[in-house]
mmCIF file of C-alpha atoms in Angstrom:
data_model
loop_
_atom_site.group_PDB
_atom_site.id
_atom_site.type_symbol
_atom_site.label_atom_id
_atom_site.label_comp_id
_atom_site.label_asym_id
_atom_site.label_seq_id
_atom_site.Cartn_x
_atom_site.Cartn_y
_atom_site.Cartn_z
ATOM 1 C CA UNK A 198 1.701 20.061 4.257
ATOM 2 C CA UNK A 199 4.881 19.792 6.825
ATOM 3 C CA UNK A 200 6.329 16.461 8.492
ATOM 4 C CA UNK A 201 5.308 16.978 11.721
ATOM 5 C CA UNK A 202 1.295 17.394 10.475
ATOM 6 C CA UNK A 203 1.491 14.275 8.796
ATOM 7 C CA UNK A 204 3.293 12.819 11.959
ATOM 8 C CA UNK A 205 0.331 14.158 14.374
ATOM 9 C CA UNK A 206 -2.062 12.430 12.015
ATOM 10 C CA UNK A 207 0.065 9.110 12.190
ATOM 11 C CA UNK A 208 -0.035 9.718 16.260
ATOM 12 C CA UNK A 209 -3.673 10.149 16.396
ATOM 13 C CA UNK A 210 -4.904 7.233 14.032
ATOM 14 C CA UNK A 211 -2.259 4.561 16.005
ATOM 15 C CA UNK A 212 -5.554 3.977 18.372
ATOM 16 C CA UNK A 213 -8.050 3.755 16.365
ATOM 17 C CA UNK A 214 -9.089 0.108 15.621
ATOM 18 C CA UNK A 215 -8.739 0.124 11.482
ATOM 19 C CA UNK A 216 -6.224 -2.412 9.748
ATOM 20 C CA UNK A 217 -5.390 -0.166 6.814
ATOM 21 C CA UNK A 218 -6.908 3.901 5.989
ATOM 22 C CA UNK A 219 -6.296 6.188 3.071
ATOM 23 C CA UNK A 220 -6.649 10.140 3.477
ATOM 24 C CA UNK A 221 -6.203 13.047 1.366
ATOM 25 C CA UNK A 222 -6.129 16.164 2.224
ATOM 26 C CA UNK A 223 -4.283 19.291 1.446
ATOM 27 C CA UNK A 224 -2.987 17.832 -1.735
ATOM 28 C CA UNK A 225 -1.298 14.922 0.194
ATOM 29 C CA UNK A 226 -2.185 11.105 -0.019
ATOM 30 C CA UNK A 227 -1.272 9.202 2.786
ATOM 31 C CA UNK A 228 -2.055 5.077 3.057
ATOM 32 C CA UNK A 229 -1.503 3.916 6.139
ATOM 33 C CA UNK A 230 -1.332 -0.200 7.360
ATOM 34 C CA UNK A 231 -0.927 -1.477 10.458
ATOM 35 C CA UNK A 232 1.491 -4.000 10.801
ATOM 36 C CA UNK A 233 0.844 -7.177 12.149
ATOM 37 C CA UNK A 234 2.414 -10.139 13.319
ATOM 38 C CA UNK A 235 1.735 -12.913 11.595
ATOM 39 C CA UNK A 236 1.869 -16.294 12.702
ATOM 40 C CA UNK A 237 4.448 -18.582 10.616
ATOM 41 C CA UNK A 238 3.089 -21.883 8.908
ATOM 42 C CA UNK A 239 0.155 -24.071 10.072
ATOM 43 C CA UNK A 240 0.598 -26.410 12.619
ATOM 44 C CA UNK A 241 1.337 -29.925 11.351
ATOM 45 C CA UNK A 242 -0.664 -33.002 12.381
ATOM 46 C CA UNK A 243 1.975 -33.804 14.723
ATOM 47 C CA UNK A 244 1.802 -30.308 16.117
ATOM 48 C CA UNK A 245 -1.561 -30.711 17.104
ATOM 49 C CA UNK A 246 -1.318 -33.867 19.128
ATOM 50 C CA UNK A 247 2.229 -33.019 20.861
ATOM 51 C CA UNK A 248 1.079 -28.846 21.083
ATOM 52 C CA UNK A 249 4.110 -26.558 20.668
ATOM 53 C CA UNK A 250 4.312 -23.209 21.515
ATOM 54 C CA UNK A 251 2.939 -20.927 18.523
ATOM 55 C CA UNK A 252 5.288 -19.488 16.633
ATOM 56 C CA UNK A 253 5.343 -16.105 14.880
ATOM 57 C CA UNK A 254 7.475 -13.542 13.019
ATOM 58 C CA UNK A 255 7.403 -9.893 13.521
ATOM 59 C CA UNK A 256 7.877 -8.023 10.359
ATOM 60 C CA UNK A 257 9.378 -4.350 9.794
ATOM 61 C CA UNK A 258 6.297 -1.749 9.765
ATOM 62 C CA UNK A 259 8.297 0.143 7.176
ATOM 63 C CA UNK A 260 11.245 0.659 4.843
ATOM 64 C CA UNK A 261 14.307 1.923 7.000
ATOM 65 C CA UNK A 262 17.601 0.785 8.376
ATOM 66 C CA UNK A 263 17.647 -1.800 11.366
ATOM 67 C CA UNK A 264 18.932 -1.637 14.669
ATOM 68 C CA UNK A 265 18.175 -4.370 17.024
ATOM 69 C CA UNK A 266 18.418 -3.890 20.910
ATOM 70 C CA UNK A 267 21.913 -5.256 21.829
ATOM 71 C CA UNK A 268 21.125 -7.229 24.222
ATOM 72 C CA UNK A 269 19.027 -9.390 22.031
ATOM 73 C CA UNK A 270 20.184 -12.965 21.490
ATOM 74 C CA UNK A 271 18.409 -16.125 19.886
ATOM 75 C CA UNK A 272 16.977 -18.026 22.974
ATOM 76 C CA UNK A 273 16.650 -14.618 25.120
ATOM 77 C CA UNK A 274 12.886 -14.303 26.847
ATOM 78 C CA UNK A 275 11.215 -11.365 25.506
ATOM 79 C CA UNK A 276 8.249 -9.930 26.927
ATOM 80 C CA UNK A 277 4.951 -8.551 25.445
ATOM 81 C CA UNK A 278 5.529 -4.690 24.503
ATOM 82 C CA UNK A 279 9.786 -5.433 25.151
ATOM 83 C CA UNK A 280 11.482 -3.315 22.517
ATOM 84 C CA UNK A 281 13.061 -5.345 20.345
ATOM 85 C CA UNK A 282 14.643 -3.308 17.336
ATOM 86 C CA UNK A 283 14.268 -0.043 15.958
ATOM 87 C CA UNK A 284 14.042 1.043 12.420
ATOM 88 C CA UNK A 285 15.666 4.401 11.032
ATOM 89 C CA UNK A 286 13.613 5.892 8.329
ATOM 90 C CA UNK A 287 14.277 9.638 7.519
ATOM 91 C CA UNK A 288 16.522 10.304 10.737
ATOM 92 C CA UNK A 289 13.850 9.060 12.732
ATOM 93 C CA UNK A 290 14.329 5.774 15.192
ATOM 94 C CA UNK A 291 10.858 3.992 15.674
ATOM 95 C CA UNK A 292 10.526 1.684 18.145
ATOM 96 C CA UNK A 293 9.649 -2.136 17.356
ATOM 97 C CA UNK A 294 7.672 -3.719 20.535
ATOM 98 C CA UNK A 295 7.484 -7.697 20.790
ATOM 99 C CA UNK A 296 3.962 -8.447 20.130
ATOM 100 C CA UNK A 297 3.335 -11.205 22.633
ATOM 101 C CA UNK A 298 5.958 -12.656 25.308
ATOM 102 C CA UNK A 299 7.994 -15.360 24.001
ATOM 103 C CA UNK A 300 11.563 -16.883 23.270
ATOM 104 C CA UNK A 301 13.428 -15.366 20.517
ATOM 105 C CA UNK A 302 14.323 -17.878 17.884
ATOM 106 C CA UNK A 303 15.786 -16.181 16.028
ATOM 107 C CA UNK A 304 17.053 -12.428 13.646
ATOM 108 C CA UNK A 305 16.217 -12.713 10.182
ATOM 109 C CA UNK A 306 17.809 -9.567 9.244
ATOM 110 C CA UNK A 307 21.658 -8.429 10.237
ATOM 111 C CA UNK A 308 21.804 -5.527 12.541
ATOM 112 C CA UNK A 309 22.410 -2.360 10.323
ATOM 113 C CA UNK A 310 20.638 -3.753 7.066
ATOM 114 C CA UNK A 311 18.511 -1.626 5.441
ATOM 115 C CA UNK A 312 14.939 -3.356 5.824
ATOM 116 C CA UNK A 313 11.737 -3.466 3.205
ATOM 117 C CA UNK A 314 7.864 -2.954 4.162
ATOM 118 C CA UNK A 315 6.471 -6.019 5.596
ATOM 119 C CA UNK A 316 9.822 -7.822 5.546
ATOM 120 C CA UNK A 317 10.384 -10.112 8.471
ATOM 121 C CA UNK A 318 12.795 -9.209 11.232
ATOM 122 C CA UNK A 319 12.716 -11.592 13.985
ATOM 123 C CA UNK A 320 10.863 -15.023 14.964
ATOM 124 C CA UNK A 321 9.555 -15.702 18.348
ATOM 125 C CA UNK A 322 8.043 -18.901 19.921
ATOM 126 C CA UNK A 323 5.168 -17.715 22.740
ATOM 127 C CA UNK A 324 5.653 -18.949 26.298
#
């Protein structure tokens, strides 16, 4: 099977509403999960009486190399669907969009560093 069938498939599931899918066909297995944000720890007791803006941390959707928007800078307003980074995997740049509007608190990864599956990139704090 060529790149750019496999890429059409990845294009046409994005939409659909599943978390994670296997498919095989053509003698190709392809797992696919979507990544999510997920929020950082639990609010503390303290937290819940004083409330705080949720935080979160937006982690890397695949294994690649990193490039982060330049303008980015830890206190910078972001907004929902702002791209943030972009991660280089096979001479491909894929786009990393801010999942909610927030304040950046900060990168967890240097600019140019190769990047892991599911390994956090940035942490926001939501408006």
């Amino acid at each position: 099977m060529k790149i750019d069938k496999v890429y059409d498939i990845l294009n046409r599931l994005k939409d659909y509403p599943y978390q994670e899918i296997s498919i095989e066909m053509e003698g190709l297995k392809l797992h696919v999960k979507k990544a999510d944000a997920v929020p950082t720890a639990p609010p503390t007791p303290a937290q819940v009486t004083d409330p705080q803006p949720a935080g979160m941390v937006v982690k890397s959707p695949m294994v690649g190399i990193v490039h982060f928007n330049q303008e980015l800078t830890p206190g910078q307003l972001v907004e929902k669907g702002q791209v943030i980074a972009q991660i280089e995997s096979m001479k491909l740049f894929n786009d990393i969009k801010a999942p909610q509007a927030g304040t950046l608190q900060r990168l967890l990864v240097e600019d140019g560093e190769g990047v892991a599956y599911d390994q956090p990139l940035v942490e926001l704090v939501g408006k």
